[in-house]
Amino acid sequence: MAVQKKVDVVIVGVGWVGGIIASELTKAGLSVLGLERGHLRGRNTGDWMDNKFDELRYAIRYDLFQNTANETWTLRHNLTETALPMRQLGSFLPGTGLGGAGVHWNGQTWRFHPRDFTMYTSTVDRYGKSFIPKEMSIQDWGITYDQIEPYYDKFEYMAGIAGKAGNLKGQKIDGGNVFEGPRSREFPVKAPPDTQIGGLFRKAATELGYHAFPGPTANLPVAEYKNPDGITRGQCNYCGFCERFGCEVGAKADPTTTVIPVAMKTGKFKMRGYSHVFAIKNDGKKGQSVLYYDASGAVQEQPADIIVMAAYVFNNVRTLLLSKLGKPYDPVAGTGSVGKNYAYQTGGGGATGWFKSKKFKRYMGAGALSIGIDDLNADNFDNAAIGFIGGGSVTSGQSGARPISSLSVPPGTPAFGREWKAAVRQYYDSVMGVGFQGESPAYKTHYLDLDPNYRDSFGNPLVRIAFDWEPNERKMIAYAGTKTLEIMKAINPDIITGGPGSLPAHYDSAPYQSTHNTGGAIMGADPETSVVNNYLQMWDASNVFVVGACNFPQNAGFNPTGTVGALAYRAAEGILRYHKTGAALV
C-alpha cells in the first residue's frame, strides 16, 4: 500500500457538496485534494458533447451513472426478509464521475419549510405527541430555517436560480410561494414565463383557491448571468435533454460549470479520478487518512488533517460503517445512529390529461420548467381531520418529451400496431400531467447497514436498505390523488386518468421514482441520536465531516439539492473554523 503526500483536506466525492466545499476552502488558502470514483469529465468532453442527444445511451442505458455490475445495493422490506441485490438501476440514479449527480439533475432548487427543520416539535405542538405513529422516528434537525437561510441564499446566487419570492423578510408576495420561509432577498434571476401547460395549470389551480407560482430553476432563462465568483453562464435553449444528461451549453448550473472551476483557478485544488474510497483509517477519535482503490485496483492511502465525506448517501454511510466510525444503528435495541432514518420520497397520486385539439410543443423544455402549488405540503394545511403527517408539492412541468420514453397514449390503446401508432401521432404533443411528490417520514425500521451476504467487486459488503411504504404515506397518496384529479378536471382535457392515489403492496426498486435518498448520517443536537452536529462534523471524530442528503433526519416534500447546497456552504464555514481552532464546533 502506497502512502501519498499529506494534504490539508481530502474530499471524497466531488459533486455539488465536494465542489462547493473545495471552492470555499481553496479560496481561503487550504490545500485540497478531491478523490472521485469516476473519471474527470466536464463540458467539451465526449461525455455529453459527442452524441449529446443520444437518449438510448444516457437515459435508457445510464451512461453517466453508477455501474451496478461493480457495486449495487440490497433491499428488504422488513427485518425478517432476506435482502436481495438490485441488478440494475431503477428506483434511483446515482451519478459517477466529476460533478456527480449534479451533472445530470433537472435543476429543481427548493428551500425546505421552517417546519421541516423542526418536524418533531412542530408536529407535537400542533397535533400532540399521540398523533405521531409509534413506529415513526422523526427528529428535529438541530438547526432552524433562520440559521440556514443565509446559506440557501448563497447557493442560489452562486447557481443563478430563477424564481419569484413569495416571502421577502416576512412580507408575503402574490405570484411567489407564499408558504415559503422568509427570504433575505429576491431570487437572483427572474422566473421564466409560463409555458402553455404551465398556464393551464396556473389558471385551474388559482380558480380552485390554490396559490400558484413558478418552480425555482437552475436552467438559466436569461441571456447571461454572472455569479459572485465571476462565473458567467448563458441561456437555456430548451432542448429537452436535461435530466440524465449533461448540459452542452452550460445553461444548467452544475458543479463542473460553477464551483469546481473556481477551486481549480486557485491552484490549491487537485483532483484524482478512478479513486474508489472504501474506508477512513482512524484511531476512534480522529480520522488519519483515506483508503482507496486506484484504477489498477491497488490500495492507496491519502493522509489529511481534515476528511470530508461528500459522496452519495449510500456511499457516505457505507464508508462510515466499513471504517467503524460512529456507532451502527440497531433498530431492535434502538441504539446507535450510523445508518438510522433512511428515507426516500413518496410518489404517486398524480393525474394525466389528453387533449384532442391542443398542441404543447412538448419536445421543448427544461428540467425545472414548472408551475407549482405548496398548499398541500408540509404543515400548510390541517392534517388532523385526514389522519396523516406531512404532505407534498404539486407541480405541472414541461421538461421535454424525448422520443423513446415520452410516447404517452390514453388508456385502452393497444401496446403496439396501427392503433398505437395513430394514438402516438395524435397525443404525443397533446398530453400533460399534474404530479405529487410527498414527504418520506423516518421510521425505526427504515435504515441502512452492511449486507452479510453480498459484496462489491472489491470484496466489501454492500449497503443493505430496509424500507417499505407505511400506512401514513398510503393515506397521504390517497388524499393527494383526489386533489390532483380535481385540478386536472378544472383544466378540462378530453381524457383523464388519475384519482385517489395508491401505493403498491411493497416498495419496488425496479421502476424509476426519485433519486432523492436521504438519511443514514443524520444531523442533530444530541450525540446519542445523530451522527453529526449542525456543521456536519462527526461527534465521534472531530476532523471528519460528513455532508449531503445523508444528514436529513427525514425527507421533505421538495427536491433536496437546494438544502444539500446550503448545508455544504455551512459545513465549509465550519471546516475553516475547525482548521483554525482544532475544536469541536457548537
XYZ file of C-alpha atoms in Angstrom:
586
model
C 0.000 0.000 0.000
C 1.446 3.338 -1.099
C 1.093 6.374 1.185
C 0.558 9.677 -0.618
C 1.709 13.143 0.453
C -0.424 14.629 3.206
C -2.828 17.482 2.371
C -4.832 19.925 4.477
C -8.167 18.487 3.340
C -9.221 15.456 1.363
C -12.739 15.405 -0.079
C -14.360 12.097 -1.003
C -16.713 12.654 -3.924
C -16.722 15.844 -5.997
C -20.304 16.688 -6.895
C -22.254 19.650 -5.560
C -21.102 19.102 -1.968
C -17.467 18.396 -2.781
C -17.292 21.194 -5.335
C -18.772 23.813 -3.003
C -16.500 22.849 -0.125
C -13.427 22.710 -2.374
C -14.227 26.159 -3.735
C -14.683 27.723 -0.293
C -11.627 26.079 1.296
C -9.216 26.789 -1.553
C -10.289 30.441 -1.699
C -9.259 30.554 1.978
C -5.817 29.130 1.120
C -6.132 25.479 2.146
C -4.671 22.697 0.014
C -7.485 20.367 -1.041
C -7.459 17.023 -2.832
C -10.632 15.609 -4.367
C -10.994 11.848 -4.741
C -13.600 10.885 -7.333
C -14.527 7.277 -8.051
C -15.302 8.103 -11.690
C -13.390 9.986 -14.329
C -12.652 13.698 -14.614
C -15.321 14.814 -17.026
C -16.775 18.193 -17.919
C -18.087 20.337 -20.751
C -16.310 19.986 -24.088
C -15.545 16.332 -23.413
C -17.026 13.238 -25.002
C -19.295 12.647 -22.042
C -22.045 14.863 -23.365
C -20.745 16.733 -26.360
C -20.366 13.661 -28.590
C -23.829 12.319 -29.441
C -25.213 14.524 -26.690
C -28.823 13.879 -27.700
C -28.403 10.114 -27.531
C -31.405 9.137 -25.396
C -30.601 5.429 -25.646
C -27.054 5.913 -24.336
C -27.764 8.307 -21.479
C -31.432 7.997 -20.465
C -32.010 4.298 -21.117
C -28.579 2.693 -20.699
C -27.494 5.099 -17.918
C -24.078 6.044 -19.269
C -23.441 8.737 -16.614
C -24.451 6.599 -13.638
C -23.027 4.088 -11.182
C -22.389 0.659 -12.678
C -24.383 -1.951 -10.738
C -22.193 -4.729 -12.135
C -19.426 -3.417 -9.868
C -21.427 -2.162 -6.920
C -25.125 -2.139 -6.077
C -27.378 -2.257 -3.004
C -29.603 -4.877 -1.461
C -33.195 -4.323 -0.371
C -35.566 -5.847 2.146
C -38.969 -4.573 3.223
C -38.738 -5.618 6.861
C -36.278 -7.112 9.325
C -37.396 -10.695 8.718
C -36.781 -10.701 4.955
C -33.525 -11.717 3.304
C -32.326 -8.744 1.280
C -31.685 -9.256 -2.423
C -29.443 -7.184 -4.695
C -30.705 -4.647 -7.199
C -29.389 -5.962 -10.500
C -29.964 -2.786 -12.494
C -30.614 0.868 -11.829
C -34.281 1.692 -11.468
C -35.641 3.492 -8.447
C -32.735 5.945 -8.203
C -29.825 7.052 -10.380
C -26.577 7.879 -8.532
C -24.028 9.610 -10.708
C -20.371 8.779 -11.058
C -17.560 10.967 -12.338
C -16.607 14.581 -11.691
C -19.693 16.608 -10.809
C -21.600 13.537 -9.617
C -25.381 13.633 -9.817
C -25.115 17.426 -10.076
C -24.300 16.928 -13.763
C -27.476 15.061 -14.687
C -30.001 16.648 -12.311
C -33.046 18.534 -13.556
C -32.266 21.830 -11.835
C -35.189 21.977 -9.382
C -33.909 24.058 -6.467
C -36.231 24.311 -3.485
C -35.884 25.510 0.085
C -37.352 23.300 2.801
C -40.010 24.844 5.045
C -39.192 26.217 8.514
C -41.374 23.434 9.945
C -39.307 20.788 8.124
C -36.294 21.565 10.319
C -38.369 21.149 13.488
C -40.678 18.406 12.282
C -40.935 16.570 15.593
C -41.537 19.547 17.866
C -43.790 21.308 15.343
C -45.953 18.200 14.978
C -46.209 17.741 18.730
C -47.017 21.419 19.255
C -49.828 21.408 16.692
C -51.317 17.922 16.951
C -49.971 16.400 20.155
C -47.467 13.593 20.653
C -50.131 10.894 20.209
C -50.649 11.968 16.585
C -47.211 10.584 15.675
C -47.362 6.840 14.845
C -45.319 4.870 17.355
C -43.190 3.372 14.565
C -42.068 6.815 13.341
C -38.676 8.193 14.372
C -38.916 11.745 13.033
C -36.455 14.186 14.614
C -35.591 17.865 14.621
C -32.513 18.764 12.595
C -30.605 20.619 15.300
C -30.743 23.712 13.108
C -33.509 26.170 12.254
C -34.593 27.684 8.961
C -33.376 31.106 10.100
C -29.897 29.666 10.741
C -29.678 28.013 7.324
C -31.321 30.808 5.280
C -28.060 32.708 4.541
C -26.585 29.532 3.063
C -29.669 28.939 0.905
C -29.181 32.471 -0.380
C -25.508 31.851 -1.101
C -26.235 28.663 -3.052
C -28.973 30.314 -5.111
C -26.785 33.275 -6.094
C -23.844 31.013 -6.928
C -26.076 28.831 -9.145
C -28.146 31.666 -10.637
C -31.506 30.246 -9.603
C -34.511 31.768 -11.355
C -37.775 32.191 -9.483
C -40.174 34.526 -7.736
C -40.055 35.214 -3.998
C -43.276 34.707 -2.077
C -41.948 35.813 1.309
C -39.427 38.645 1.497
C -38.347 39.293 5.084
C -41.780 38.217 6.294
C -43.815 40.112 3.699
C -45.982 37.758 1.614
C -45.914 38.439 -2.126
C -48.536 37.192 -4.592
C -47.102 35.290 -7.526
C -44.418 33.629 -5.430
C -44.675 30.786 -2.956
C -46.446 32.484 -0.047
C -45.863 29.384 2.128
C -42.058 29.537 1.951
C -39.878 30.731 4.796
C -38.708 34.361 4.788
C -36.063 35.218 2.206
C -33.439 37.855 2.807
C -33.656 38.967 -0.837
C -35.289 38.199 -4.181
C -34.098 35.385 -6.467
C -31.002 36.369 -8.469
C -32.787 35.710 -11.783
C -36.369 36.435 -12.831
C -38.582 33.376 -13.354
C -39.228 32.261 -16.932
C -42.669 32.916 -18.454
C -45.327 30.219 -18.227
C -45.470 27.584 -20.917
C -48.902 26.731 -22.316
C -49.017 23.722 -19.982
C -47.951 25.887 -17.051
C -50.584 28.487 -17.910
C -53.361 25.877 -17.921
C -52.234 24.559 -14.549
C -51.866 28.048 -13.040
C -55.368 29.113 -14.166
C -57.062 25.937 -12.878
C -55.205 25.924 -9.558
C -55.889 29.610 -8.932
C -59.596 29.221 -9.681
C -59.689 26.397 -7.115
C -58.230 28.705 -4.479
C -54.622 27.465 -4.548
C -51.539 29.699 -4.691
C -49.657 29.016 -7.937
C -46.061 30.107 -8.507
C -43.127 29.309 -10.846
C -40.914 26.429 -9.737
C -37.361 27.608 -8.885
C -34.988 26.556 -11.659
C -31.245 26.249 -12.234
C -31.873 26.209 -16.012
C -30.891 29.784 -16.828
C -33.790 31.555 -18.666
C -31.897 34.793 -19.445
C -29.136 35.595 -21.926
C -26.381 35.779 -19.312
C -25.790 35.514 -15.588
C -22.575 36.317 -13.734
C -22.389 34.920 -10.205
C -20.496 36.384 -7.201
C -17.438 34.240 -8.041
C -17.271 35.779 -11.516
C -18.546 32.660 -13.337
C -20.690 33.548 -16.370
C -23.267 31.213 -17.905
C -25.537 31.594 -20.910
C -29.174 30.898 -21.668
C -31.025 27.579 -21.792
C -32.048 26.560 -25.309
C -34.904 24.335 -24.040
C -33.552 21.272 -25.827
C -35.464 18.874 -23.560
C -32.365 16.816 -22.716
C -31.835 17.791 -19.074
C -32.406 15.004 -16.586
C -29.914 12.138 -17.173
C -27.843 14.384 -19.472
C -25.100 16.954 -19.098
C -25.860 20.441 -20.434
C -23.939 21.097 -23.636
C -24.347 24.881 -23.411
C -23.691 25.212 -19.663
C -27.059 26.869 -19.000
C -27.909 24.373 -16.274
C -25.970 25.122 -13.109
C -23.836 22.122 -12.251
C -20.628 21.714 -10.232
C -18.407 21.488 -13.318
C -19.575 24.888 -14.591
C -19.802 26.795 -11.284
C -17.807 25.858 -8.178
C -15.188 23.394 -9.451
C -13.637 25.914 -11.899
C -13.330 28.389 -9.002
C -11.439 25.831 -6.919
C -9.208 24.901 -9.865
C -8.343 28.539 -10.538
C -6.832 28.956 -7.050
C -4.120 26.394 -7.781
C -4.875 24.837 -4.380
C -7.211 22.109 -5.646
C -6.160 18.848 -7.233
C -8.330 16.008 -8.491
C -7.630 12.303 -8.597
C -10.025 10.223 -10.676
C -10.785 6.488 -10.569
C -10.229 6.599 -6.815
C -12.694 4.266 -5.139
C -12.693 5.181 -1.431
C -13.716 2.386 0.912
C -12.562 3.379 4.417
C -11.257 6.070 6.725
C -8.255 4.979 8.774
C -8.827 6.250 12.309
C -7.968 5.811 15.988
C -11.584 6.039 17.164
C -11.320 9.770 17.870
C -9.913 11.251 14.674
C -9.555 10.281 11.051
C -5.958 9.919 9.921
C -6.230 9.062 6.240
C -8.495 7.792 3.492
C -8.015 4.353 1.955
C -8.982 3.846 -1.667
C -8.519 1.553 -4.657
C -6.831 3.215 -7.615
C -7.545 2.484 -11.274
C -5.473 -0.703 -11.156
C -7.196 -1.971 -8.008
C -4.210 -1.296 -5.742
C -4.884 0.133 -2.278
C -3.643 3.692 -1.730
C -3.567 5.753 1.465
C -4.182 9.502 1.449
C -3.389 11.278 4.767
C -5.095 14.597 5.566
C -5.651 16.902 8.510
C -9.361 17.071 7.695
C -11.504 14.470 5.915
C -14.761 15.383 4.178
C -17.206 12.683 3.088
C -19.138 14.296 0.223
C -20.302 11.248 -1.724
C -23.808 9.925 -2.367
C -25.980 8.939 0.607
C -25.263 5.208 0.438
C -21.543 5.646 -0.163
C -21.090 8.040 2.757
C -22.870 5.675 5.135
C -21.080 2.578 3.869
C -17.670 4.204 4.318
C -18.502 5.074 7.938
C -19.697 1.532 8.616
C -16.644 -0.078 6.983
C -14.408 2.330 8.931
C -16.150 1.574 12.249
C -16.603 5.309 12.758
C -19.632 6.087 14.897
C -21.964 3.508 16.386
C -24.057 1.492 13.897
C -27.806 1.827 14.323
C -29.601 -1.150 15.877
C -33.374 -0.953 15.219
C -34.189 -3.599 17.827
C -32.205 -2.103 20.687
C -32.785 1.462 19.472
C -29.101 2.299 19.900
C -26.522 3.874 17.600
C -27.060 6.334 14.761
C -24.971 5.376 11.703
C -27.494 4.101 9.169
C -30.512 5.439 11.065
C -33.557 7.129 9.498
C -33.150 6.206 5.844
C -35.908 7.936 3.888
C -36.901 8.293 0.255
C -39.709 10.237 -1.420
C -43.391 9.306 -1.604
C -44.609 9.480 -5.206
C -47.883 8.669 -6.902
C -51.236 10.374 -6.696
C -50.813 12.240 -9.993
C -53.280 12.832 -12.823
C -52.835 12.886 -16.603
C -54.927 14.561 -19.287
C -55.028 14.111 -23.068
C -56.391 16.773 -25.442
C -57.817 16.340 -28.939
C -57.377 19.953 -30.019
C -54.360 21.386 -28.116
C -50.669 21.208 -29.026
C -47.958 21.972 -26.446
C -44.580 21.711 -28.255
C -43.576 19.139 -25.638
C -40.328 18.339 -27.450
C -39.065 21.624 -25.988
C -38.490 22.017 -22.284
C -36.073 22.290 -19.377
C -35.674 20.089 -16.337
C -37.201 22.524 -13.859
C -39.629 24.414 -16.091
C -42.790 24.150 -13.993
C -45.629 25.800 -12.127
C -46.454 24.538 -8.649
C -48.612 24.920 -5.588
C -47.469 24.457 -1.997
C -50.887 24.456 -0.300
C -50.733 20.687 0.290
C -47.133 20.480 1.510
C -45.533 20.208 4.953
C -47.840 21.674 7.580
C -49.541 24.174 5.254
C -52.955 22.536 5.790
C -54.703 20.813 8.686
C -53.729 17.144 8.871
C -55.820 16.349 11.911
C -59.050 15.581 10.068
C -57.417 13.442 7.375
C -55.219 11.459 9.723
C -51.668 11.561 8.379
C -48.490 13.537 8.961
C -46.951 15.568 6.162
C -47.796 16.420 2.597
C -46.068 17.204 -0.664
C -45.533 19.556 -3.552
C -47.830 19.602 -6.589
C -46.409 20.688 -9.944
C -47.008 20.585 -13.657
C -43.927 20.897 -15.795
C -42.508 20.739 -19.293
C -39.097 19.093 -19.170
C -39.028 17.864 -22.774
C -40.661 14.810 -24.355
C -37.843 12.634 -25.653
C -38.757 10.128 -28.402
C -38.166 6.832 -26.565
C -39.628 7.478 -23.137
C -42.344 10.057 -23.847
C -44.859 8.283 -26.055
C -47.848 8.594 -23.747
C -51.159 7.271 -25.064
C -54.609 7.123 -23.415
C -55.787 4.028 -21.542
C -57.251 1.309 -23.733
C -54.770 1.918 -26.561
C -53.121 -1.302 -27.842
C -49.458 -1.686 -26.864
C -48.296 -1.880 -30.492
C -49.579 -1.846 -34.067
C -51.576 0.565 -36.222
C -53.866 1.875 -33.453
C -50.916 2.530 -31.165
C -49.075 4.456 -33.898
C -52.175 6.538 -34.598
C -52.543 7.355 -30.895
C -48.873 8.374 -30.646
C -49.292 10.723 -33.616
C -52.433 12.238 -32.112
C -51.396 12.605 -28.486
C -47.589 12.906 -28.369
C -47.828 16.692 -28.245
C -51.238 16.878 -26.551
C -50.794 15.415 -23.071
C -49.950 16.966 -19.696
C -49.655 15.776 -16.125
C -50.153 17.074 -12.615
C -47.701 15.387 -10.258
C -47.348 14.990 -6.498
C -44.095 14.495 -4.589
C -44.632 13.623 -0.947
C -42.600 13.628 2.220
C -40.964 10.456 3.481
C -41.033 10.379 7.283
C -38.433 8.398 9.195
C -39.289 5.064 10.800
C -37.476 2.927 13.333
C -37.214 0.028 10.863
C -36.127 2.119 7.860
C -32.337 2.135 7.932
C -29.049 1.201 6.234
C -26.477 -1.375 7.284
C -23.910 -3.728 5.722
C -25.285 -6.767 3.967
C -23.981 -10.034 5.446
C -24.262 -11.933 2.152
C -23.440 -9.717 -0.827
C -20.235 -7.861 -1.709
C -18.959 -5.496 -4.379
C -16.269 -6.247 -6.963
C -13.560 -5.439 -4.392
C -14.991 -7.857 -1.827
C -16.528 -5.264 0.533
C -20.105 -5.659 1.848
C -22.870 -3.862 0.007
C -25.222 -1.435 1.691
C -28.450 -3.131 2.748
C -31.612 -0.997 2.626
C -34.606 -1.699 4.845
C -37.584 0.291 3.565
C -41.267 -0.032 2.701
C -44.397 2.079 2.336
C -46.228 2.678 5.610
C -49.920 3.431 6.413
C -49.211 7.152 6.903
C -47.848 7.507 3.354
C -50.693 5.431 1.902
C -53.183 7.902 3.393
C -51.099 10.781 2.024
C -51.165 9.457 -1.533
C -54.870 8.612 -1.405
C -55.591 12.194 -0.347
C -53.187 13.747 -2.869
C -54.831 11.844 -5.720
C -58.176 13.484 -5.053
C -56.569 16.922 -5.242
C -54.539 16.402 -8.416
C -57.635 14.934 -10.085
C -59.616 17.982 -9.003
C -57.061 20.254 -10.668
C -56.956 18.149 -13.830
C -60.736 18.204 -14.114
C -60.614 22.003 -13.850
C -58.110 22.047 -16.739
C -60.717 20.058 -18.681
C -58.860 17.717 -21.054
C -60.800 15.266 -23.215
C -59.442 12.164 -21.442
C -58.334 11.959 -17.789
C -56.617 9.298 -15.726
C -55.804 9.599 -12.044
C -57.824 9.830 -8.894
C -57.377 8.727 -5.298
C -53.806 7.510 -5.394
C -52.486 4.245 -4.084
C -49.062 2.813 -3.408
C -48.162 -0.757 -4.402
C -48.219 -3.535 -1.822
C -44.492 -3.017 -1.266
C -41.838 -0.540 -2.336
C -40.429 -1.746 -5.665
C -36.912 -0.695 -6.657
C -37.335 -1.617 -10.345
C -39.137 1.463 -11.781
C -37.624 4.928 -11.560
C -39.369 7.040 -8.904
C -36.947 9.582 -7.440
C -33.224 9.968 -6.886
C -33.885 11.601 -3.515
C -32.435 9.172 -0.995
C -31.755 10.660 2.429
C -30.608 9.802 5.952
C -28.122 7.387 7.447
C -25.707 10.012 8.786
C -28.268 12.356 10.263
C -27.598 15.690 11.929
C -28.914 16.780 15.304
C -28.211 18.392 18.649
C -27.692 15.138 20.594
C -24.729 12.772 20.009
C -26.909 9.876 21.186
C -29.416 10.302 18.355
C -27.354 11.751 15.490
C -24.067 11.224 13.658
C -23.038 14.848 13.053
C -23.672 18.266 14.595
C -25.198 21.173 12.703
C -21.872 21.934 10.985
C -21.868 18.284 9.810
C -18.866 17.470 11.980
C -18.886 13.943 13.410
C -19.484 13.702 17.132
C -17.082 10.752 17.287
C -14.274 12.146 15.108
C -13.812 15.908 15.183
C -11.783 16.160 11.965
C -14.276 14.150 9.883
C -17.170 15.995 8.230
C -19.978 14.034 6.563
C -22.091 16.200 4.255
C -25.080 15.641 1.993
C -28.662 14.414 1.951
C -27.454 11.679 4.318
C -27.761 14.393 7.002
C -31.566 14.715 6.663
C -33.371 13.165 9.676
C -36.340 12.597 7.312
C -37.200 13.802 3.813
C -39.426 16.743 2.931
C -41.864 17.206 0.039
C -39.348 19.082 -2.109
C -36.262 18.118 -4.100
C -33.203 18.113 -1.806
C -30.489 19.848 -3.858
C -31.018 23.390 -2.557
C -30.838 22.152 1.015
C -27.784 19.987 0.276
C -26.064 23.028 -1.241
C -26.913 25.188 1.767
C -25.575 22.537 4.158
C -22.368 22.322 2.117
C -21.755 26.065 2.447
C -22.378 25.896 6.195
C -20.074 22.879 6.510
C -17.328 24.743 4.631
C -17.622 27.578 7.128
C -17.359 25.077 9.975
C -14.333 23.357 8.435
C -12.491 26.668 8.199
C -13.274 27.378 11.847
C -12.124 23.903 12.848
C -8.905 24.310 10.837
C -8.059 27.382 12.927
C -9.035 26.041 16.355
C -8.986 22.234 16.145
C -12.023 22.194 18.428
C -15.481 20.693 18.143
C -17.972 23.182 16.702
C -21.063 24.351 18.534
